Amino acid sequence: MDIAWLRDFEALVAQKNFSRAAEDRNVSQPAFSRRIRALEEEFGVKLINRQTLPLSLTPAGEVFLAQSRVMLRTYDETLERCQIIDAAGENVIRFATSQSLYMTHYKTHIAPMVEMGGLEIDLNSTSWAADQFVSALQQRYCDVILTYWHPSMDALAPLALGNCDHITLTKDQFVPVSKSGPDGPLHSFEGRPKKPVSLLSYGTVSALRSVVEHALRQNAEGPKMLVVNQSALASSVKAMVMEGFGLGWLPQELCKTELDEGRMQIVGGVEQRHALEIRLYRDRDNSKPTLDRLWQDMQALAQQGAEQYNS
């Protein structure tokens, strides 16, 4: 499929007329019509209802329009990022991390060192699924990933089996939390016996989902849990917790302010809390000098953190 076909399709949707759309795309009408038919043949469905005036979309065309916009946006963003990286040169370190880690451990642990070292960083804070982080590193779309790690995260297993090095930068706690009410937490594991506990969990794309499932298996004898919402991002789970919809597990660093201010409370006992490692991964065959320098600095920082943690 030619990416130009998607732009043709968008022009036709906007103009609702083959002649005007062809003029907009600076091609002849017969050539434009052939390209739209080629697009329909590629997908094996009719996208345009040619029997209406003005032209309209078929039900399949409506679905395709939404997805074509996503594809074009992804294409444009990828093209822009590639051009920026190419212009900046091979010394730029391409970093990928989740939104929650960008807001917490990247800013506190890595950003200051990057500034001091004068390193050039291309930071991609993304909502990728866990396996996408793995493939991005393996395919050299990025040089370093910053990720949570827990033994239950099977999606990250290929990194251990592959040609990757890692540094445990620091540690966090994955804790069950609830919004605070006048008489304590609004939701807890000690609720009414016959009423299930409302749980705010993670979608299948989130690496933290497997840690929640692990936590639930560890407490199989506890109260019945009812999943009332699933989110891809920890920040979304946090927002739902603060709206009082249920309890959810969050990295403690992500909700430190709310806990300190008493707007949120940790519920349950220590058996419901689970250690998370904050890890950096790199492909050991990546020979960028700037990456080697950053890696050495990160190892030193991790060693200092481990000594403080154990002291």
PDB file of C-alpha atoms in Angstrom:
ATOM      1  CA  MET A   1       0.000   0.000   0.000  1.00  0.00           C
ATOM      2  CA  ASP A   2       1.272   3.451  -0.961  1.00  0.00           C
ATOM      3  CA  ILE A   3       1.063   6.038   1.831  1.00  0.00           C
ATOM      4  CA  ALA A   4      -0.155   8.504  -0.836  1.00  0.00           C
ATOM      5  CA  TRP A   5      -3.352   6.450  -1.136  1.00  0.00           C
ATOM      6  CA  LEU A   6      -4.247   7.356   2.439  1.00  0.00           C
ATOM      7  CA  ARG A   7      -3.833  11.040   1.650  1.00  0.00           C
ATOM      8  CA  ASP A   8      -5.980  10.554  -1.460  1.00  0.00           C
ATOM      9  CA  PHE A   9      -8.664   8.945   0.667  1.00  0.00           C
ATOM     10  CA  GLU A  10      -8.608  11.805   3.178  1.00  0.00           C
ATOM     11  CA  ALA A  11      -8.867  14.348   0.339  1.00  0.00           C
ATOM     12  CA  LEU A  12     -11.895  12.507  -1.079  1.00  0.00           C
ATOM     13  CA  VAL A  13     -13.564  12.423   2.328  1.00  0.00           C
ATOM     14  CA  ALA A  14     -12.987  16.169   2.708  1.00  0.00           C
ATOM     15  CA  GLN A  15     -14.145  17.140  -0.811  1.00  0.00           C
ATOM     16  CA  LYS A  16     -16.875  14.453  -1.261  1.00  0.00           C
ATOM     17  CA  ASN A  17     -16.217  14.721  -4.994  1.00  0.00           C
ATOM     18  CA  PHE A  18     -13.699  12.902  -7.207  1.00  0.00           C
ATOM     19  CA  SER A  19     -12.949  15.892  -9.450  1.00  0.00           C
ATOM     20  CA  ARG A  20     -12.298  18.336  -6.614  1.00  0.00           C
ATOM     21  CA  ALA A  21     -10.297  15.774  -4.662  1.00  0.00           C
ATOM     22  CA  ALA A  22      -8.154  14.983  -7.720  1.00  0.00           C
ATOM     23  CA  GLU A  23      -7.505  18.689  -8.190  1.00  0.00           C
ATOM     24  CA  ASP A  24      -6.608  19.008  -4.512  1.00  0.00           C
ATOM     25  CA  ARG A  25      -4.102  16.155  -4.902  1.00  0.00           C
ATOM     26  CA  ASN A  26      -2.769  17.612  -8.194  1.00  0.00           C
ATOM     27  CA  VAL A  27      -3.486  14.504 -10.304  1.00  0.00           C
ATOM     28  CA  SER A  28      -5.911  13.763 -13.113  1.00  0.00           C
ATOM     29  CA  GLN A  29      -9.326  12.441 -12.169  1.00  0.00           C
ATOM     30  CA  PRO A  30      -8.832   9.049 -13.907  1.00  0.00           C
ATOM     31  CA  ALA A  31      -5.517   8.542 -12.081  1.00  0.00           C
ATOM     32  CA  PHE A  32      -7.091   9.592  -8.794  1.00  0.00           C
ATOM     33  CA  SER A  33     -10.036   7.193  -9.283  1.00  0.00           C
ATOM     34  CA  ARG A  34      -7.623   4.337 -10.050  1.00  0.00           C
ATOM     35  CA  ARG A  35      -5.746   5.007  -6.814  1.00  0.00           C
ATOM     36  CA  ILE A  36      -8.941   4.934  -4.741  1.00  0.00           C
ATOM     37  CA  ARG A  37      -9.963   1.654  -6.394  1.00  0.00           C
ATOM     38  CA  ALA A  38      -6.482   0.245  -5.741  1.00  0.00           C
ATOM     39  CA  LEU A  39      -6.896   1.149  -2.079  1.00  0.00           C
ATOM     40  CA  GLU A  40     -10.253  -0.644  -1.932  1.00  0.00           C
ATOM     41  CA  GLU A  41      -8.787  -3.690  -3.690  1.00  0.00           C
ATOM     42  CA  GLU A  42      -5.873  -3.729  -1.250  1.00  0.00           C
ATOM     43  CA  PHE A  43      -8.285  -4.108   1.659  1.00  0.00           C
ATOM     44  CA  GLY A  44     -10.930  -6.106  -0.168  1.00  0.00           C
ATOM     45  CA  VAL A  45     -13.836  -3.816   0.810  1.00  0.00           C
ATOM     46  CA  LYS A  46     -15.784  -0.903  -0.636  1.00  0.00           C
ATOM     47  CA  LEU A  47     -14.850   2.286   1.215  1.00  0.00           C
ATOM     48  CA  ILE A  48     -16.829   4.816  -0.843  1.00  0.00           C
ATOM     49  CA  ASN A  49     -20.568   4.766  -1.507  1.00  0.00           C
ATOM     50  CA  ARG A  50     -20.649   6.093  -5.086  1.00  0.00           C
ATOM     51  CA  GLN A  51     -24.451   6.022  -5.307  1.00  0.00           C
ATOM     52  CA  THR A  52     -24.985   9.061  -3.072  1.00  0.00           C
ATOM     53  CA  LEU A  53     -24.590  12.752  -3.815  1.00  0.00           C
ATOM     54  CA  PRO A  54     -22.430  14.011  -2.342  1.00  0.00           C
ATOM     55  CA  LEU A  55     -20.279  10.888  -1.976  1.00  0.00           C
ATOM     56  CA  SER A  56     -20.433   9.145   1.402  1.00  0.00           C
ATOM     57  CA  LEU A  57     -18.493   6.465   3.242  1.00  0.00           C
ATOM     58  CA  THR A  58     -19.591   2.874   3.662  1.00  0.00           C
ATOM     59  CA  PRO A  59     -19.541   1.470   7.221  1.00  0.00           C
ATOM     60  CA  ALA A  60     -16.140  -0.059   6.409  1.00  0.00           C
ATOM     61  CA  GLY A  61     -15.043   3.319   5.081  1.00  0.00           C
ATOM     62  CA  GLU A  62     -15.942   4.995   8.382  1.00  0.00           C
ATOM     63  CA  VAL A  63     -13.736   2.524  10.263  1.00  0.00           C
ATOM     64  CA  PHE A  64     -10.954   2.897   7.709  1.00  0.00           C
ATOM     65  CA  LEU A  65     -11.046   6.706   7.963  1.00  0.00           C
ATOM     66  CA  ALA A  66     -10.352   6.619  11.703  1.00  0.00           C
ATOM     67  CA  GLN A  67      -7.523   4.116  11.272  1.00  0.00           C
ATOM     68  CA  SER A  68      -6.020   5.890   8.249  1.00  0.00           C
ATOM     69  CA  ARG A  69      -5.703   9.059  10.337  1.00  0.00           C
ATOM     70  CA  VAL A  70      -3.858   7.077  13.002  1.00  0.00           C
ATOM     71  CA  MET A  71      -1.566   5.564  10.354  1.00  0.00           C
ATOM     72  CA  LEU A  72      -0.823   8.943   8.786  1.00  0.00           C
ATOM     73  CA  ARG A  73      -0.143  10.551  12.157  1.00  0.00           C
ATOM     74  CA  THR A  74       2.202   7.677  13.092  1.00  0.00           C
ATOM     75  CA  TYR A  75       3.939   7.937   9.715  1.00  0.00           C
ATOM     76  CA  ASP A  76       4.425  11.702  10.030  1.00  0.00           C
ATOM     77  CA  GLU A  77       5.682  11.442  13.621  1.00  0.00           C
ATOM     78  CA  THR A  78       8.105   8.649  12.694  1.00  0.00           C
ATOM     79  CA  LEU A  79       9.389  10.594   9.691  1.00  0.00           C
ATOM     80  CA  GLU A  80       9.918  13.700  11.822  1.00  0.00           C
ATOM     81  CA  ARG A  81      11.736  11.769  14.569  1.00  0.00           C
ATOM     82  CA  CYS A  82      13.982  10.020  12.049  1.00  0.00           C
ATOM     83  CA  GLN A  83      14.897  13.317  10.422  1.00  0.00           C
ATOM     84  CA  ILE A  84      15.655  14.907  13.789  1.00  0.00           C
ATOM     85  CA  ILE A  85      17.854  11.980  14.810  1.00  0.00           C
ATOM     86  CA  ASP A  86      19.648  11.939  11.464  1.00  0.00           C
ATOM     87  CA  ALA A  87      20.277  15.678  11.622  1.00  0.00           C
ATOM     88  CA  ALA A  88      21.560  15.463  15.191  1.00  0.00           C
ATOM     89  CA  GLY A  89      24.038  12.740  14.335  1.00  0.00           C
ATOM     90  CA  GLU A  90      24.954   9.357  15.730  1.00  0.00           C
ATOM     91  CA  ASN A  91      25.961  10.710  19.132  1.00  0.00           C
ATOM     92  CA  VAL A  92      22.348  11.277  20.184  1.00  0.00           C
ATOM     93  CA  ILE A  93      21.153   8.690  22.721  1.00  0.00           C
ATOM     94  CA  ARG A  94      17.624   7.554  21.957  1.00  0.00           C
ATOM     95  CA  PHE A  95      15.769   6.911  25.206  1.00  0.00           C
ATOM     96  CA  ALA A  96      12.380   5.199  25.603  1.00  0.00           C
ATOM     97  CA  THR A  97      10.360   5.017  28.798  1.00  0.00           C
ATOM     98  CA  SER A  98       6.803   4.984  30.091  1.00  0.00           C
ATOM     99  CA  GLN A  99       4.950   8.104  31.144  1.00  0.00           C
ATOM    100  CA  SER A 100       5.027   7.214  34.850  1.00  0.00           C
ATOM    101  CA  LEU A 101       8.777   6.551  34.861  1.00  0.00           C
ATOM    102  CA  TYR A 102       9.406   9.742  32.925  1.00  0.00           C
ATOM    103  CA  MET A 103       7.510  11.691  35.601  1.00  0.00           C
ATOM    104  CA  THR A 104       9.365  10.035  38.474  1.00  0.00           C
ATOM    105  CA  HIS A 105      12.686   8.244  38.131  1.00  0.00           C
ATOM    106  CA  TYR A 106      13.854   9.693  34.809  1.00  0.00           C
ATOM    107  CA  LYS A 107      13.496  13.256  36.057  1.00  0.00           C
ATOM    108  CA  THR A 108      15.075  12.588  39.438  1.00  0.00           C
ATOM    109  CA  HIS A 109      17.848  10.131  38.543  1.00  0.00           C
ATOM    110  CA  ILE A 110      18.770  10.520  34.898  1.00  0.00           C
ATOM    111  CA  ALA A 111      17.910  14.039  33.727  1.00  0.00           C
ATOM    112  CA  PRO A 112      20.339  15.799  36.129  1.00  0.00           C
ATOM    113  CA  MET A 113      23.207  13.544  35.037  1.00  0.00           C
ATOM    114  CA  VAL A 114      22.392  14.094  31.367  1.00  0.00           C
ATOM    115  CA  GLU A 115      22.501  17.852  31.905  1.00  0.00           C
ATOM    116  CA  MET A 116      25.801  17.726  33.779  1.00  0.00           C
ATOM    117  CA  GLY A 117      27.363  15.480  31.154  1.00  0.00           C
ATOM    118  CA  GLY A 118      26.180  17.602  28.240  1.00  0.00           C
ATOM    119  CA  LEU A 119      24.724  14.537  26.531  1.00  0.00           C
ATOM    120  CA  GLU A 120      22.213  14.802  23.705  1.00  0.00           C
ATOM    121  CA  ILE A 121      19.079  12.792  24.470  1.00  0.00           C
ATOM    122  CA  ASP A 122      16.164  12.020  22.171  1.00  0.00           C
ATOM    123  CA  LEU A 123      13.518  11.093  24.740  1.00  0.00           C
ATOM    124  CA  ASN A 124      10.445   9.140  23.747  1.00  0.00           C
ATOM    125  CA  SER A 125       7.951   8.999  26.626  1.00  0.00           C
ATOM    126  CA  THR A 126       5.423   6.546  25.279  1.00  0.00           C
ATOM    127  CA  SER A 127       2.458   4.330  26.069  1.00  0.00           C
ATOM    128  CA  TRP A 128       3.911   1.342  24.228  1.00  0.00           C
ATOM    129  CA  ALA A 129       3.054  -2.170  25.338  1.00  0.00           C
ATOM    130  CA  ALA A 130       5.857  -3.927  27.209  1.00  0.00           C
ATOM    131  CA  ASP A 131       6.771  -6.109  24.224  1.00  0.00           C
ATOM    132  CA  GLN A 132       7.072  -2.990  22.055  1.00  0.00           C
ATOM    133  CA  PHE A 133       9.816  -1.684  24.353  1.00  0.00           C
ATOM    134  CA  VAL A 134      11.614  -4.995  23.845  1.00  0.00           C
ATOM    135  CA  SER A 135      11.307  -4.935  20.057  1.00  0.00           C
ATOM    136  CA  ALA A 136      12.284  -1.228  19.925  1.00  0.00           C
ATOM    137  CA  LEU A 137      15.553  -2.020  21.708  1.00  0.00           C
ATOM    138  CA  GLN A 138      16.221  -5.168  19.687  1.00  0.00           C
ATOM    139  CA  GLN A 139      15.594  -3.332  16.394  1.00  0.00           C
ATOM    140  CA  ARG A 140      17.692  -0.302  17.475  1.00  0.00           C
ATOM    141  CA  TYR A 141      14.746   2.074  17.318  1.00  0.00           C
ATOM    142  CA  CYS A 142      16.077   3.220  20.686  1.00  0.00           C
ATOM    143  CA  ASP A 143      19.406   2.833  22.485  1.00  0.00           C
ATOM    144  CA  VAL A 144      18.177   2.588  26.085  1.00  0.00           C
ATOM    145  CA  ILE A 145      14.894   1.692  27.722  1.00  0.00           C
ATOM    146  CA  LEU A 146      13.956   2.618  31.262  1.00  0.00           C
ATOM    147  CA  THR A 147      11.378   0.193  32.626  1.00  0.00           C
ATOM    148  CA  TYR A 148       9.855  -1.310  35.721  1.00  0.00           C
ATOM    149  CA  TRP A 149      10.915  -4.900  36.333  1.00  0.00           C
ATOM    150  CA  HIS A 150       9.298  -7.649  38.385  1.00  0.00           C
ATOM    151  CA  PRO A 151       9.756 -11.435  38.076  1.00  0.00           C
ATOM    152  CA  SER A 152       6.162 -11.770  36.850  1.00  0.00           C
ATOM    153  CA  MET A 153       6.775  -9.549  33.790  1.00  0.00           C
ATOM    154  CA  ASP A 154       7.093 -12.259  31.149  1.00  0.00           C
ATOM    155  CA  ALA A 155       7.006  -9.687  28.341  1.00  0.00           C
ATOM    156  CA  LEU A 156      10.491  -8.508  29.374  1.00  0.00           C
ATOM    157  CA  ALA A 157      11.948 -12.040  29.446  1.00  0.00           C
ATOM    158  CA  PRO A 158      13.481 -11.764  25.924  1.00  0.00           C
ATOM    159  CA  LEU A 159      15.778  -9.025  27.247  1.00  0.00           C
ATOM    160  CA  ALA A 160      17.332 -11.454  29.725  1.00  0.00           C
ATOM    161  CA  LEU A 161      17.735 -14.122  27.047  1.00  0.00           C
ATOM    162  CA  GLY A 162      18.997 -11.740  24.392  1.00  0.00           C
ATOM    163  CA  ASN A 163      22.136  -9.722  23.922  1.00  0.00           C
ATOM    164  CA  CYS A 164      21.243  -7.068  26.515  1.00  0.00           C
ATOM    165  CA  ASP A 165      22.873  -5.570  29.587  1.00  0.00           C
ATOM    166  CA  HIS A 166      20.864  -4.029  32.390  1.00  0.00           C
ATOM    167  CA  ILE A 167      21.398  -1.801  35.407  1.00  0.00           C
ATOM    168  CA  THR A 168      19.071  -1.777  38.395  1.00  0.00           C
ATOM    169  CA  LEU A 169      18.995   1.966  38.852  1.00  0.00           C
ATOM    170  CA  THR A 170      16.851   2.009  41.991  1.00  0.00           C
ATOM    171  CA  LYS A 171      13.801   0.352  43.550  1.00  0.00           C
ATOM    172  CA  ASP A 172      10.174   1.236  44.126  1.00  0.00           C
ATOM    173  CA  GLN A 173       7.197  -0.356  45.864  1.00  0.00           C
ATOM    174  CA  PHE A 174       4.016  -1.421  44.079  1.00  0.00           C
ATOM    175  CA  VAL A 175       1.371  -0.635  46.682  1.00  0.00           C
ATOM    176  CA  PRO A 176      -2.446  -0.911  46.859  1.00  0.00           C
ATOM    177  CA  VAL A 177      -3.913   2.546  47.463  1.00  0.00           C
ATOM    178  CA  SER A 178      -7.293   4.201  47.925  1.00  0.00           C
ATOM    179  CA  LYS A 179      -8.586   7.725  48.107  1.00  0.00           C
ATOM    180  CA  SER A 180      -8.862   8.943  51.692  1.00  0.00           C
ATOM    181  CA  GLY A 181     -12.281   9.629  53.174  1.00  0.00           C
ATOM    182  CA  PRO A 182     -13.343  11.297  56.428  1.00  0.00           C
ATOM    183  CA  ASP A 183     -13.100   7.980  58.303  1.00  0.00           C
ATOM    184  CA  GLY A 184     -10.210   6.353  56.492  1.00  0.00           C
ATOM    185  CA  PRO A 185      -9.732   4.898  52.997  1.00  0.00           C
ATOM    186  CA  LEU A 186     -12.828   4.777  50.803  1.00  0.00           C
ATOM    187  CA  HIS A 187     -11.898   1.270  49.646  1.00  0.00           C
ATOM    188  CA  SER A 188      -9.970  -1.451  51.454  1.00  0.00           C
ATOM    189  CA  PHE A 189      -9.524  -5.200  51.671  1.00  0.00           C
ATOM    190  CA  GLU A 190     -11.563  -5.208  54.900  1.00  0.00           C
ATOM    191  CA  GLY A 191     -14.884  -4.164  53.369  1.00  0.00           C
ATOM    192  CA  ARG A 192     -18.247  -5.815  53.769  1.00  0.00           C
ATOM    193  CA  PRO A 193     -17.774  -9.620  53.536  1.00  0.00           C
ATOM    194  CA  LYS A 194     -20.319 -10.236  50.764  1.00  0.00           C
ATOM    195  CA  LYS A 195     -19.486  -7.150  48.705  1.00  0.00           C
ATOM    196  CA  PRO A 196     -16.528  -7.421  46.273  1.00  0.00           C
ATOM    197  CA  VAL A 197     -13.750  -4.866  46.451  1.00  0.00           C
ATOM    198  CA  SER A 198     -13.751  -2.450  43.485  1.00  0.00           C
ATOM    199  CA  LEU A 199     -10.418  -2.832  41.712  1.00  0.00           C
ATOM    200  CA  LEU A 200      -8.871  -0.383  39.229  1.00  0.00           C
ATOM    201  CA  SER A 201      -6.500  -2.471  37.148  1.00  0.00           C
ATOM    202  CA  TYR A 202      -4.339  -2.325  34.019  1.00  0.00           C
ATOM    203  CA  GLY A 203      -5.058  -3.253  30.415  1.00  0.00           C
ATOM    204  CA  THR A 204      -3.247  -6.018  28.577  1.00  0.00           C
ATOM    205  CA  VAL A 205      -0.720  -3.608  27.036  1.00  0.00           C
ATOM    206  CA  SER A 206       0.617  -2.576  30.447  1.00  0.00           C
ATOM    207  CA  ALA A 207       3.578  -4.415  31.962  1.00  0.00           C
ATOM    208  CA  LEU A 208       2.123  -3.649  35.418  1.00  0.00           C
ATOM    209  CA  ARG A 209      -0.935  -5.817  34.747  1.00  0.00           C
ATOM    210  CA  SER A 210       1.102  -8.981  35.341  1.00  0.00           C
ATOM    211  CA  VAL A 211       2.235  -7.613  38.728  1.00  0.00           C
ATOM    212  CA  VAL A 212      -1.388  -6.980  39.760  1.00  0.00           C
ATOM    213  CA  GLU A 213      -2.289 -10.528  38.702  1.00  0.00           C
ATOM    214  CA  HIS A 214       0.666 -11.821  40.709  1.00  0.00           C
ATOM    215  CA  ALA A 215      -0.507  -9.823  43.741  1.00  0.00           C
ATOM    216  CA  LEU A 216      -4.013 -11.258  43.433  1.00  0.00           C
ATOM    217  CA  ARG A 217      -2.686 -14.822  43.169  1.00  0.00           C
ATOM    218  CA  GLN A 218      -0.582 -14.259  46.293  1.00  0.00           C
ATOM    219  CA  ASN A 219      -3.742 -13.249  48.148  1.00  0.00           C
ATOM    220  CA  ALA A 220      -6.174 -15.764  46.665  1.00  0.00           C
ATOM    221  CA  GLU A 221      -7.806 -16.280  50.065  1.00  0.00           C
ATOM    222  CA  GLY A 222      -8.566 -12.587  50.421  1.00  0.00           C
ATOM    223  CA  PRO A 223     -11.777 -10.775  49.523  1.00  0.00           C
ATOM    224  CA  LYS A 224     -13.345 -11.093  46.092  1.00  0.00           C
ATOM    225  CA  MET A 225     -12.131  -8.392  43.697  1.00  0.00           C
ATOM    226  CA  LEU A 226     -14.314  -6.821  41.005  1.00  0.00           C
ATOM    227  CA  VAL A 227     -12.417  -5.077  38.197  1.00  0.00           C
ATOM    228  CA  VAL A 228     -14.385  -1.887  37.490  1.00  0.00           C
ATOM    229  CA  ASN A 229     -11.892  -0.295  35.089  1.00  0.00           C
ATOM    230  CA  GLN A 230      -8.711  -1.107  33.196  1.00  0.00           C
ATOM    231  CA  SER A 231      -6.216   1.510  32.017  1.00  0.00           C
ATOM    232  CA  ALA A 232      -3.058   1.341  29.957  1.00  0.00           C
ATOM    233  CA  LEU A 233      -1.223   3.945  32.059  1.00  0.00           C
ATOM    234  CA  ALA A 234      -0.442   4.079  35.775  1.00  0.00           C
ATOM    235  CA  SER A 235      -1.287   7.786  35.716  1.00  0.00           C
ATOM    236  CA  SER A 236      -4.808   6.882  34.527  1.00  0.00           C
ATOM    237  CA  VAL A 237      -5.212   4.334  37.330  1.00  0.00           C
ATOM    238  CA  LYS A 238      -4.042   7.008  39.766  1.00  0.00           C
ATOM    239  CA  ALA A 239      -6.629   9.478  38.434  1.00  0.00           C
ATOM    240  CA  MET A 240      -9.415   6.911  38.853  1.00  0.00           C
ATOM    241  CA  VAL A 241      -8.266   6.139  42.406  1.00  0.00           C
ATOM    242  CA  MET A 242      -8.346   9.845  43.258  1.00  0.00           C
ATOM    243  CA  GLU A 243     -11.905  10.031  41.924  1.00  0.00           C
ATOM    244  CA  GLY A 244     -12.857   7.351  44.469  1.00  0.00           C
ATOM    245  CA  PHE A 245     -13.875   4.626  42.013  1.00  0.00           C
ATOM    246  CA  GLY A 246     -11.902   1.876  43.757  1.00  0.00           C
ATOM    247  CA  LEU A 247      -8.478   0.819  44.985  1.00  0.00           C
ATOM    248  CA  GLY A 248      -5.558   0.119  42.701  1.00  0.00           C
ATOM    249  CA  TRP A 249      -1.898  -0.822  42.801  1.00  0.00           C
ATOM    250  CA  LEU A 250       0.494   2.007  41.949  1.00  0.00           C
ATOM    251  CA  PRO A 251       4.262   2.569  42.066  1.00  0.00           C
ATOM    252  CA  GLN A 252       4.694   4.378  45.388  1.00  0.00           C
ATOM    253  CA  GLU A 253       6.898   7.086  43.899  1.00  0.00           C
ATOM    254  CA  LEU A 254       4.121   8.015  41.464  1.00  0.00           C
ATOM    255  CA  CYS A 255       1.679   8.800  44.285  1.00  0.00           C
ATOM    256  CA  LYS A 256       4.182  10.060  46.879  1.00  0.00           C
ATOM    257  CA  THR A 257       2.709  13.577  47.012  1.00  0.00           C
ATOM    258  CA  GLU A 258      -0.854  12.340  47.514  1.00  0.00           C
ATOM    259  CA  LEU A 259       0.268   9.902  50.221  1.00  0.00           C
ATOM    260  CA  ASP A 260       2.316  12.561  52.033  1.00  0.00           C
ATOM    261  CA  GLU A 261      -0.623  14.983  51.942  1.00  0.00           C
ATOM    262  CA  GLY A 262      -3.069  12.347  53.206  1.00  0.00           C
ATOM    263  CA  ARG A 263      -5.280  12.482  50.110  1.00  0.00           C
ATOM    264  CA  MET A 264      -4.455   8.856  49.376  1.00  0.00           C
ATOM    265  CA  GLN A 265      -3.701   5.925  51.689  1.00  0.00           C
ATOM    266  CA  ILE A 266      -1.928   2.611  51.345  1.00  0.00           C
ATOM    267  CA  VAL A 267      -4.349  -0.197  52.199  1.00  0.00           C
ATOM    268  CA  GLY A 268      -3.712  -3.786  53.240  1.00  0.00           C
ATOM    269  CA  GLY A 269      -0.628  -5.220  54.878  1.00  0.00           C
ATOM    270  CA  VAL A 270       2.961  -5.634  53.799  1.00  0.00           C
ATOM    271  CA  GLU A 271       2.044  -8.922  52.088  1.00  0.00           C
ATOM    272  CA  GLN A 272       0.122  -6.926  49.486  1.00  0.00           C
ATOM    273  CA  ARG A 273       3.123  -4.738  48.621  1.00  0.00           C
ATOM    274  CA  HIS A 274       5.551  -5.862  45.938  1.00  0.00           C
ATOM    275  CA  ALA A 275       9.038  -4.682  45.100  1.00  0.00           C
ATOM    276  CA  LEU A 276       9.673  -3.156  41.685  1.00  0.00           C
ATOM    277  CA  GLU A 277      13.107  -2.641  40.214  1.00  0.00           C
ATOM    278  CA  ILE A 278      13.745   0.352  37.978  1.00  0.00           C
ATOM    279  CA  ARG A 279      15.980  -0.976  35.238  1.00  0.00           C
ATOM    280  CA  LEU A 280      17.920   0.418  32.307  1.00  0.00           C
ATOM    281  CA  TYR A 281      18.504  -1.925  29.354  1.00  0.00           C
ATOM    282  CA  ARG A 282      20.842  -1.585  26.394  1.00  0.00           C
ATOM    283  CA  ASP A 283      22.032  -3.800  23.543  1.00  0.00           C
ATOM    284  CA  ARG A 284      25.609  -4.654  24.484  1.00  0.00           C
ATOM    285  CA  ASP A 285      26.690  -4.491  20.822  1.00  0.00           C
ATOM    286  CA  ASN A 286      25.632  -0.856  20.575  1.00  0.00           C
ATOM    287  CA  SER A 287      29.004   0.877  20.364  1.00  0.00           C
ATOM    288  CA  LYS A 288      28.065   4.547  20.576  1.00  0.00           C
ATOM    289  CA  PRO A 289      30.778   6.286  22.656  1.00  0.00           C
ATOM    290  CA  THR A 290      28.201   8.580  24.262  1.00  0.00           C
ATOM    291  CA  LEU A 291      26.123   5.560  25.282  1.00  0.00           C
ATOM    292  CA  ASP A 292      29.159   3.921  26.886  1.00  0.00           C
ATOM    293  CA  ARG A 293      29.806   7.099  28.860  1.00  0.00           C
ATOM    294  CA  LEU A 294      26.180   7.337  30.013  1.00  0.00           C
ATOM    295  CA  TRP A 295      26.189   3.639  30.946  1.00  0.00           C
ATOM    296  CA  GLN A 296      29.284   4.035  33.116  1.00  0.00           C
ATOM    297  CA  ASP A 297      27.733   7.046  34.857  1.00  0.00           C
ATOM    298  CA  MET A 298      24.494   5.114  35.443  1.00  0.00           C
ATOM    299  CA  GLN A 299      26.400   2.170  36.905  1.00  0.00           C
ATOM    300  CA  ALA A 300      28.149   4.498  39.351  1.00  0.00           C
ATOM    301  CA  LEU A 301      24.838   6.121  40.279  1.00  0.00           C
ATOM    302  CA  ALA A 302      23.209   2.715  40.785  1.00  0.00           C
ATOM    303  CA  GLN A 303      26.086   1.619  43.025  1.00  0.00           C
ATOM    304  CA  GLN A 304      25.678   4.717  45.186  1.00  0.00           C
ATOM    305  CA  GLY A 305      21.944   4.097  45.430  1.00  0.00           C
ATOM    306  CA  ALA A 306      22.464   0.464  46.435  1.00  0.00           C
ATOM    307  CA  GLU A 307      24.913   1.464  49.173  1.00  0.00           C
ATOM    308  CA  GLN A 308      22.451   4.038  50.544  1.00  0.00           C
ATOM    309  CA  TYR A 309      19.571   1.531  50.352  1.00  0.00           C
ATOM    310  CA  ASN A 310      21.546  -1.100  52.306  1.00  0.00           C
ATOM    311  CA  SER A 311      23.031   1.281  54.884  1.00  0.00           C
TER     312      SER A 311
END
